CSV table of C-alpha atoms in Angstrom, one decimal:
chain,number,residue,atom,x,y,z
A,14,UNK,CA,187.1,138.0,184.6
A,15,UNK,CA,187.5,137.7,180.8
A,16,UNK,CA,185.6,135.8,178.1
A,17,UNK,CA,182.1,134.5,177.7
A,18,UNK,CA,180.5,132.1,180.2
A,19,UNK,CA,177.3,130.1,179.5
A,20,UNK,CA,176.4,132.4,176.5
A,21,UNK,CA,174.5,131.3,173.4
A,22,UNK,CA,176.3,132.4,170.2
A,23,UNK,CA,174.4,132.3,166.9
A,24,UNK,CA,175.4,133.3,163.4
A,25,UNK,CA,173.5,136.3,161.9
A,26,UNK,CA,173.9,138.3,158.7
A,27,UNK,CA,175.6,141.6,159.2
A,28,UNK,CA,173.9,144.7,157.8
A,29,UNK,CA,177.1,146.7,157.8
A,30,UNK,CA,180.9,146.2,158.0
A,31,UNK,CA,181.6,145.0,161.6
A,32,UNK,CA,185.4,144.6,161.3
A,33,UNK,CA,187.0,146.0,164.4
A,34,UNK,CA,183.7,145.9,166.4
A,35,UNK,CA,184.1,142.8,168.6
A,36,UNK,CA,182.2,143.1,171.9
A,37,UNK,CA,180.0,145.9,170.5
A,38,UNK,CA,176.3,145.9,171.0
A,39,UNK,CA,174.0,145.0,168.0
A,40,UNK,CA,170.4,145.2,167.1
A,41,UNK,CA,168.4,144.0,164.1
A,42,UNK,CA,167.3,146.1,161.2
A,43,UNK,CA,165.0,145.2,158.3
A,44,UNK,CA,167.0,145.2,155.1
A,45,UNK,CA,164.7,144.1,152.2
A,46,UNK,CA,162.6,141.9,154.4
A,47,UNK,CA,165.7,140.3,155.9
A,48,UNK,CA,166.8,140.9,159.5
A,49,UNK,CA,170.4,142.0,159.7
A,50,UNK,CA,172.5,143.0,162.7
A,51,UNK,CA,174.0,146.5,162.9
A,52,UNK,CA,175.5,148.4,165.8
A,53,UNK,CA,173.2,150.2,168.2
A,54,UNK,CA,173.2,154.0,168.1
A,55,UNK,CA,170.5,155.0,170.6
A,56,UNK,CA,169.2,154.1,174.0
A,57,UNK,CA,165.8,153.2,172.4
A,58,UNK,CA,167.3,150.6,170.1
A,59,UNK,CA,166.3,147.0,171.0
A,60,UNK,CA,169.7,145.2,171.4
A,61,UNK,CA,169.9,141.5,170.8
A,62,UNK,CA,173.5,140.7,171.4
A,63,UNK,CA,177.2,141.6,171.0
A,64,UNK,CA,179.7,140.7,168.3
A,65,UNK,CA,181.3,137.6,169.9
A,66,UNK,CA,184.6,137.5,168.0
A,67,UNK,CA,186.5,139.5,165.4
A,68,UNK,CA,185.2,138.6,162.0
A,69,UNK,CA,187.3,138.2,158.9
A,70,UNK,CA,189.4,141.3,158.4
A,71,UNK,CA,190.3,140.9,154.7
A,72,UNK,CA,186.8,141.6,153.4
A,73,UNK,CA,183.7,143.7,154.5
A,74,UNK,CA,181.3,141.7,156.7
A,75,UNK,CA,178.3,143.5,155.2
A,76,UNK,CA,176.0,140.6,154.0
A,77,UNK,CA,178.2,137.9,155.7
A,78,UNK,CA,177.4,135.8,158.7
A,79,UNK,CA,178.9,137.0,162.0
A,80,UNK,CA,178.9,135.4,165.5
A,81,UNK,CA,176.5,137.1,167.9
A,82,UNK,CA,176.4,136.4,171.7
A,83,UNK,CA,172.7,136.6,172.5
A,84,UNK,CA,171.8,138.7,175.5
A,85,UNK,CA,168.4,137.1,176.2
A,86,UNK,CA,170.0,133.7,176.7
A,87,UNK,CA,171.7,134.9,179.9
A,88,UNK,CA,175.3,134.2,180.9
A,89,UNK,CA,178.3,136.5,181.2
A,90,UNK,CA,179.7,138.4,178.2
A,91,UNK,CA,182.0,141.2,177.3
A,92,UNK,CA,181.0,144.7,176.1
A,93,UNK,CA,182.8,147.9,175.1
A,94,UNK,CA,182.2,151.0,177.2
A,95,UNK,CA,181.3,154.3,175.5
A,96,UNK,CA,181.3,156.2,178.8
A,97,UNK,CA,182.5,155.4,182.3
A,98,UNK,CA,180.6,152.5,183.9
A,99,UNK,CA,180.6,151.5,187.6
A,100,UNK,CA,180.3,147.9,188.7
A,101,UNK,CA,176.7,147.1,189.6
A,102,UNK,CA,175.1,149.6,187.2
A,103,UNK,CA,172.5,148.6,184.6
A,104,UNK,CA,174.0,148.6,181.1
A,105,UNK,CA,172.3,150.4,178.2
A,106,UNK,CA,173.2,151.4,174.6
A,107,UNK,CA,175.3,154.5,174.3
A,108,UNK,CA,175.0,157.1,171.6
A,109,UNK,CA,178.5,156.0,170.4
A,110,UNK,CA,177.7,153.3,167.9
A,111,UNK,CA,177.9,149.8,169.4
A,112,UNK,CA,179.2,151.0,172.8
A,113,UNK,CA,177.4,150.9,176.1
A,114,UNK,CA,176.9,153.1,179.2
A,115,UNK,CA,175.7,152.6,182.8
A,116,UNK,CA,172.7,153.9,184.6
A,117,UNK,CA,172.1,153.6,188.4
A,118,UNK,CA,168.8,151.7,188.3
A,119,UNK,CA,165.5,150.9,186.7
A,120,UNK,CA,164.2,154.4,187.6
A,121,UNK,CA,167.0,155.9,185.5
A,122,UNK,CA,166.1,154.0,182.3
A,123,UNK,CA,164.8,156.2,179.5
A,124,UNK,CA,161.2,155.6,178.5
A,125,UNK,CA,160.9,153.0,175.7
A,126,UNK,CA,164.4,151.7,176.4
A,127,UNK,CA,165.9,148.6,177.9
A,128,UNK,CA,168.9,147.6,179.9
A,129,UNK,CA,170.9,144.6,178.6
A,130,UNK,CA,172.7,143.6,181.7
A,131,UNK,CA,174.6,144.5,184.9
A,132,UNK,CA,178.2,145.6,184.9
A,133,UNK,CA,180.4,143.1,186.8
A,134,UNK,CA,183.5,145.5,186.8
A,135,UNK,CA,183.9,149.2,186.4
A,136,UNK,CA,185.2,150.5,183.1
A,137,UNK,CA,186.3,153.7,181.3
A,138,UNK,CA,185.4,154.8,177.8
A,139,UNK,CA,186.8,152.2,175.4
A,140,UNK,CA,187.4,149.5,178.0
A,141,UNK,CA,186.1,146.0,177.5
A,142,UNK,CA,184.4,144.7,180.6
A,143,UNK,CA,182.2,141.8,181.8
A,144,UNK,CA,178.5,142.1,181.9
A,145,UNK,CA,175.9,139.7,183.4
A,146,UNK,CA,173.5,139.4,180.4
A,147,UNK,CA,169.8,140.0,181.3
A,148,UNK,CA,167.2,142.3,179.9
A,149,UNK,CA,165.3,144.9,182.0
A,150,UNK,CA,162.5,146.9,180.2
A,151,UNK,CA,161.8,150.5,181.1
A,152,UNK,CA,158.3,152.0,181.2
A,153,UNK,CA,156.8,152.5,177.8
A,154,UNK,CA,155.1,155.6,176.4
A,155,UNK,CA,151.5,155.5,175.4
């Protein structure tokens, strides 16, 4: 299974150079009162989507519009593994920028984190694999 199915793609302004980062997980940062997308770097980031296609390669994408497949809209998308993932696991941000990892269930989610979907195929580090987009929130700290 390859490609995106029933996914909403929107253009958002990049807050960093995203060339070569297609299918990597993004979240929004505040940059001078403007929300810009950058790669996730921690399980406690709040991901909003993945870079849906390779942007222009001749110039930096920092400050330019890039296509983002929105997780909260559902559908099936592609993501890049940062660790080994097993089909059926919940998908969470990995510590490798933009990559994802799998956890066994809601009880395995870190406090103040969220899963972004369910792996539909197993994957090794660096593999691109299909994910059913859905958000699952973990318990929150006080």
